[in-house]
Amino acid sequence: MKIERRIGVPPSARGSSSGATCPDVFELSDGNFAVIGTEATADLRHELPSDAGVADYERIVIVNRETLVRAKGDIPDN
């Protein structure tokens, strides 16, 4: 599995002065997506609806709204 491309714009285009430590979204070679965000599993696990869960190998991450809105145009329809 490899990162194929960034979805959306780089952090520097969203105001990051370092361009390296901000949320990001990537499309992977297998068609899945990888997300860089702030780890929030402990804070949000109890907020999940009853039909959702987090496996031991999963984490809830927060990605700011601007990151996803600016990625929207790059997300494939299928």
GROMACS .gro file of C-alpha atoms in nm:
model
   78
    1MET     CA    1   0.000   0.000   0.000
    2LYS     CA    2   0.129   0.345  -0.097
    3ILE     CA    3   0.009   0.703  -0.086
    4GLU     CA    4  -0.105   0.787  -0.437
    5ARG     CA    5  -0.208   1.151  -0.395
    6ARG     CA    6  -0.318   1.423  -0.158
    7ILE     CA    7  -0.691   1.490  -0.147
    8GLY     CA    8  -0.743   1.866  -0.131
    9VAL     CA    9  -0.478   2.129  -0.083
   10PRO     CA   10  -0.154   2.111   0.118
   11PRO     CA   11  -0.148   2.247   0.473
   12SER     CA   12   0.050   2.553   0.357
   13ALA     CA   13  -0.247   2.655   0.138
   14ARG     CA   14  -0.467   2.639   0.448
   15GLY     CA   15  -0.249   2.874   0.651
   16SER     CA   16   0.001   2.639   0.815
   17SER     CA   17   0.324   2.828   0.862
   18SER     CA   18   0.531   2.509   0.879
   19GLY     CA   19   0.326   2.317   0.621
   20ALA     CA   20   0.405   1.996   0.804
   21THR     CA   21   0.190   1.962   1.115
   22CYS     CA   22  -0.168   1.997   0.999
   23PRO     CA   23  -0.458   1.767   0.917
   24ASP     CA   24  -0.436   1.606   0.575
   25VAL     CA   25  -0.617   1.348   0.360
   26PHE     CA   26  -0.453   1.106   0.116
   27GLU     CA   27  -0.581   0.850  -0.133
   28LEU     CA   28  -0.402   0.516  -0.109
   29SER     CA   29  -0.304   0.275  -0.385
   30ASP     CA   30  -0.575   0.031  -0.272
   31GLY     CA   31  -0.848   0.298  -0.307
   32ASN     CA   32  -0.881   0.365   0.066
   33PHE     CA   33  -0.803   0.695   0.234
   34ALA     CA   34  -0.556   0.787   0.509
   35VAL     CA   35  -0.626   1.081   0.737
   36ILE     CA   36  -0.389   1.281   0.955
   37GLY     CA   37  -0.575   1.442   1.241
   38THR     CA   38  -0.580   1.502   1.614
   39GLU     CA   39  -0.630   1.179   1.810
   40ALA     CA   40  -0.956   1.206   2.008
   41THR     CA   41  -1.065   0.847   2.079
   42ALA     CA   42  -1.078   0.883   2.456
   43ASP     CA   43  -1.274   1.208   2.435
   44LEU     CA   44  -1.528   1.095   2.174
   45ARG     CA   45  -1.575   0.719   2.217
   46HIS     CA   46  -1.862   0.774   2.463
   47GLU     CA   47  -2.030   1.013   2.217
   48LEU     CA   48  -2.065   0.754   1.940
   49PRO     CA   49  -2.416   0.638   1.848
   50SER     CA   50  -2.510   0.288   1.964
   51ASP     CA   51  -2.452   0.140   1.619
   52ALA     CA   52  -2.090   0.265   1.595
   53GLY     CA   53  -1.775   0.141   1.762
   54VAL     CA   54  -1.398   0.173   1.765
   55ALA     CA   55  -1.193  -0.145   1.739
   56ASP     CA   56  -0.869  -0.181   1.936
   57TYR     CA   57  -0.671  -0.105   1.618
   58GLU     CA   58  -0.880   0.204   1.526
   59ARG     CA   59  -0.869   0.564   1.643
   60ILE     CA   60  -1.110   0.854   1.620
   61VAL     CA   61  -0.932   1.154   1.471
   62ILE     CA   62  -1.047   1.511   1.431
   63VAL     CA   63  -0.991   1.682   1.098
   64ASN     CA   64  -1.088   2.046   1.083
   65ARG     CA   65  -1.374   2.151   0.860
   66GLU     CA   66  -1.158   2.350   0.616
   67THR     CA   67  -0.943   2.045   0.540
   68LEU     CA   68  -1.244   1.833   0.439
   69VAL     CA   69  -1.428   2.111   0.258
   70ARG     CA   70  -1.119   2.187   0.049
   71ALA     CA   71  -1.074   1.813  -0.021
   72LYS     CA   72  -1.434   1.766  -0.135
   73GLY     CA   73  -1.364   1.840  -0.502
   74ASP     CA   74  -1.087   1.578  -0.515
   75ILE     CA   75  -1.287   1.292  -0.362
   76PRO     CA   76  -1.397   1.051  -0.637
   77ASP     CA   77  -1.768   0.977  -0.681
   78ASN     CA   78  -1.706   0.602  -0.690
   0.00000   0.00000   0.00000
